[in-house]
Amino acid sequence: MDALAPYLPLIYTILRGLALIGLIHAIVTRQQVYWIVMLLFGALFGGLFGLAFAAVYTFMVLIPAARGGGRVAGQAVARGVEALKPLDTRIREANERLLESDTLQHRADLAALQARAGRPDDAQATLAPLLSGIYADDPVVLLTSAELDLARSDFSAAEDKLTRVDLRTSAATRTRTLTLLAQAQDAQGKPDADQTYRDAITGATTEEPRARYAAYLIRQGRTEDARALLDQIAKTESRATNLYKRQEREWFQMAAGLRKELK
């Protein structure tokens, strides 16, 4: 033990650093709450049990994750670090990147941050140059702009942009486009929303269209149809992997709330 004494401060610093890295990873990947609590304790206070958990988490979770996909794990940690920054700071940095290089990705990133900050008009203004340029028909631009239109209750403009999206781009793009289009049509009282929701459900890559369609059916007074759809979602949830449950948590929770409404 005496031989280790000179190295204890270094070991302590390394373990505390691992606790911080582990905490970020645990939050980003939505690990169990006890991991997050103990890693937070280790990162903030450096307690014996917190640092011990940092070492355990490193060998049980971080290292296997790195072996299974080092690039993915690194990106997750990087996203976690970025997410810890204040939103105003992230907007300022995104704006600086845009001034240095005016690219589609930089404009989309800045617009997304402005939207999160509750500034849809600023976000739409950021995207505006793309809507009349070479990216005017890019699915990312049209979808992002349409979502901002929905947030601003400009449902007609959203519908116009969504009808221009190429649904052959990918299954995810098709699902997202049709789901947003159904919402825009529903908000305008258009009967087309029913068929659009059903089209979105076909080959859907997420539970969102089914959950939103169930809510639509309830508003239409079609409770039996809604109940049947909600039962399907419940069955899917019961058979889903933990990863899929985490990914679709918002929509599974929405469906559970709707089931309670029908009781």
XYZ file of C-alpha atoms in Angstrom:
263
model
C 0.000 0.000 0.000
C 2.894 2.343 0.831
C 4.272 1.789 -2.653
C 1.013 3.084 -4.114
C 0.900 6.192 -1.933
C 2.725 8.485 -4.423
C 0.303 7.453 -7.154
C -2.950 7.835 -5.172
C -3.599 11.450 -6.301
C -3.192 10.401 -9.938
C -5.437 7.346 -9.481
C -8.012 9.547 -7.758
C -7.962 12.045 -10.657
C -8.277 9.282 -13.275
C -11.216 7.671 -11.472
C -12.973 10.991 -11.087
C -12.461 11.666 -14.790
C -13.882 8.231 -15.586
C -16.861 9.046 -13.374
C -17.547 12.179 -15.429
C -17.138 10.345 -18.752
C -19.290 7.493 -17.464
C -21.954 9.942 -16.274
C -22.181 11.553 -19.713
C -22.311 8.154 -21.397
C -24.965 6.880 -18.973
C -27.187 9.919 -19.584
C -26.816 9.829 -23.369
C -27.457 6.076 -23.591
C -30.192 6.170 -20.914
C -28.703 3.680 -18.510
C -30.370 2.620 -15.262
C -30.926 5.413 -12.711
C -28.628 3.866 -10.086
C -25.677 4.120 -12.496
C -26.375 7.799 -13.095
C -26.764 8.571 -9.375
C -23.559 6.818 -8.322
C -21.526 8.229 -11.220
C -22.841 11.718 -10.423
C -21.773 11.240 -6.810
C -18.310 10.118 -7.937
C -17.903 12.988 -10.407
C -19.012 15.683 -7.964
C -17.671 14.476 -4.622
C -15.157 11.777 -5.445
C -16.488 9.493 -2.721
C -15.117 5.983 -2.330
C -18.288 4.254 -3.538
C -18.764 6.736 -6.381
C -15.224 6.171 -7.642
C -15.612 2.424 -7.244
C -18.744 2.593 -9.393
C -16.782 4.609 -11.972
C -14.256 1.771 -12.236
C -17.009 -0.853 -12.416
C -18.929 1.129 -15.056
C -15.770 1.528 -17.123
C -15.125 -2.231 -17.277
C -18.758 -3.376 -17.478
C -20.188 -0.781 -19.861
C -17.717 1.666 -21.403
C -15.041 -0.795 -22.532
C -17.534 -3.314 -24.022
C -19.280 -0.407 -25.776
C -15.962 0.782 -27.157
C -15.086 -2.692 -28.399
C -18.495 -3.076 -30.013
C -18.352 0.285 -31.713
C -15.657 2.698 -30.645
C -16.728 5.373 -33.092
C -20.357 5.221 -31.967
C -19.396 5.368 -28.296
C -17.104 8.317 -28.931
C -19.839 10.156 -30.782
C -22.259 9.507 -27.934
C -19.861 10.969 -25.386
C -19.154 13.952 -27.647
C -22.879 14.590 -28.015
C -23.234 14.352 -24.253
C -20.489 16.921 -23.671
C -22.058 19.225 -26.260
C -25.472 18.833 -24.625
C -24.072 20.087 -21.300
C -23.364 23.514 -22.800
C -25.971 26.259 -22.276
C -28.297 26.557 -25.258
C -27.327 30.193 -25.887
C -23.669 29.144 -26.071
C -24.457 26.385 -28.557
C -26.463 28.820 -30.706
C -23.595 31.314 -30.697
C -21.075 28.630 -31.665
C -23.393 27.303 -34.392
C -23.789 30.818 -35.750
C -20.002 31.240 -35.813
C -19.635 27.976 -37.745
C -22.239 29.186 -40.232
C -20.394 32.479 -40.739
C -17.170 30.552 -41.378
C -18.813 28.068 -43.749
C -22.338 28.502 -45.098
C -23.359 24.883 -45.625
C -26.636 23.006 -45.518
C -25.619 21.159 -42.355
C -24.524 24.313 -40.530
C -27.785 26.101 -41.351
C -29.859 23.068 -40.341
C -27.943 22.736 -37.049
C -28.416 26.416 -36.191
C -32.105 26.334 -37.108
C -32.650 23.263 -34.923
C -31.033 24.977 -31.927
C -33.045 28.164 -32.477
C -36.227 26.091 -32.613
C -35.310 24.369 -29.334
C -34.802 27.797 -27.785
C -38.375 28.717 -28.703
C -37.367 30.998 -31.562
C -39.191 29.491 -34.586
C -39.160 32.780 -36.521
C -35.360 33.007 -36.227
C -35.055 29.359 -37.192
C -37.254 29.839 -40.255
C -35.203 32.894 -41.244
C -32.033 30.796 -40.977
C -33.507 28.220 -43.354
C -35.085 30.726 -45.761
C -32.046 31.050 -48.119
C -32.055 27.273 -48.602
C -35.704 27.212 -49.671
C -34.967 29.243 -52.784
C -31.532 27.835 -53.614
C -30.093 24.554 -54.820
C -31.335 22.832 -51.650
C -34.950 23.922 -52.130
C -36.111 20.317 -52.620
C -33.767 18.715 -50.098
C -35.834 16.559 -47.696
C -33.913 17.813 -44.631
C -34.641 21.436 -45.527
C -38.302 20.832 -46.357
C -38.959 18.713 -43.262
C -37.199 21.098 -40.889
C -38.958 24.116 -42.371
C -42.334 22.354 -42.271
C -41.865 21.491 -38.593
C -41.164 25.157 -37.892
C -44.310 26.112 -39.807
C -46.300 23.722 -37.613
C -44.781 25.279 -34.488
C -45.897 28.692 -35.793
C -49.389 27.332 -36.608
C -48.825 28.016 -40.318
C -50.377 24.713 -41.300
C -51.001 25.528 -44.950
C -47.326 26.407 -45.536
C -46.266 23.214 -43.771
C -48.569 21.119 -45.964
C -47.226 22.757 -49.113
C -43.619 21.913 -48.206
C -44.384 18.386 -47.062
C -46.095 17.512 -50.339
C -42.818 18.388 -52.084
C -40.701 15.892 -50.112
C -39.509 12.883 -52.102
C -40.922 9.950 -50.127
C -38.517 7.571 -51.872
C -35.533 9.069 -50.028
C -35.781 6.617 -47.124
C -38.343 4.827 -44.959
C -37.580 7.195 -42.078
C -38.120 10.259 -44.291
C -41.386 8.811 -45.593
C -42.642 8.088 -42.063
C -41.724 11.525 -40.739
C -43.106 13.373 -43.769
C -46.476 11.633 -43.788
C -46.865 11.974 -40.027
C -46.255 15.724 -40.182
C -48.487 16.031 -43.254
C -51.339 14.298 -41.426
C -50.910 16.708 -38.506
C -51.003 19.710 -40.849
C -54.115 18.396 -42.598
C -55.804 17.580 -39.282
C -55.108 21.084 -37.958
C -56.864 22.484 -41.025
C -59.846 20.172 -40.579
C -59.129 18.287 -43.791
C -60.571 14.740 -44.054
C -57.427 13.719 -45.978
C -55.666 13.425 -42.599
C -57.244 10.011 -41.952
C -55.766 8.398 -45.064
C -52.445 10.181 -44.597
C -52.102 8.782 -41.079
C -52.836 5.277 -42.395
C -50.249 5.746 -45.147
C -47.712 6.865 -42.528
C -48.344 3.730 -40.457
C -47.597 1.477 -43.433
C -43.899 0.640 -43.237
C -43.391 3.102 -40.357
C -39.970 3.266 -38.700
C -41.382 4.604 -35.415
C -44.489 4.304 -33.260
C -45.269 8.021 -33.632
C -47.798 7.791 -36.491
C -49.777 5.044 -34.739
C -49.871 6.975 -31.461
C -50.876 10.212 -33.184
C -53.477 8.431 -35.313
C -55.000 6.921 -32.164
C -55.294 10.423 -30.685
C -56.874 11.597 -33.939
C -59.419 8.748 -33.850
C -60.368 9.620 -30.273
C -60.965 13.240 -31.254
C -63.145 11.976 -34.104
C -65.199 9.901 -31.676
C -64.012 6.600 -33.179
C -63.072 5.094 -29.828
C -63.287 1.445 -30.845
C -60.880 1.976 -33.737
C -58.586 3.883 -31.404
C -58.715 1.137 -28.773
C -57.774 -1.526 -31.347
C -54.801 0.559 -32.505
C -53.658 1.218 -28.926
C -53.854 -2.521 -28.190
C -51.518 -3.114 -31.141
C -49.054 -0.574 -29.741
C -49.207 -2.224 -26.313
C -48.494 -5.606 -27.895
C -45.537 -4.155 -29.799
C -44.170 -2.631 -26.585
C -44.448 -5.932 -24.711
C -42.382 -7.703 -27.383
C -39.903 -4.879 -28.085
C -36.221 -4.886 -27.181
C -35.014 -2.531 -24.458
C -33.311 -0.397 -27.097
C -36.527 0.028 -29.089
C -38.464 0.789 -25.903
C -36.008 3.562 -25.080
C -36.138 4.950 -28.610
C -39.945 4.966 -28.690
C -40.535 5.861 -25.033
C -42.378 9.096 -25.872
C -44.891 7.329 -28.107
C -45.378 4.325 -25.838
C -46.093 6.763 -23.004
C -48.479 8.731 -25.207
C -50.325 5.521 -26.089
C -50.536 4.540 -22.411
C -52.063 7.925 -21.605
C -54.608 7.531 -24.394
C -55.579 4.071 -23.101
C -56.323 5.619 -19.714
C -58.556 8.189 -21.391
C -60.640 5.401 -22.929
C -61.253 3.551 -19.650
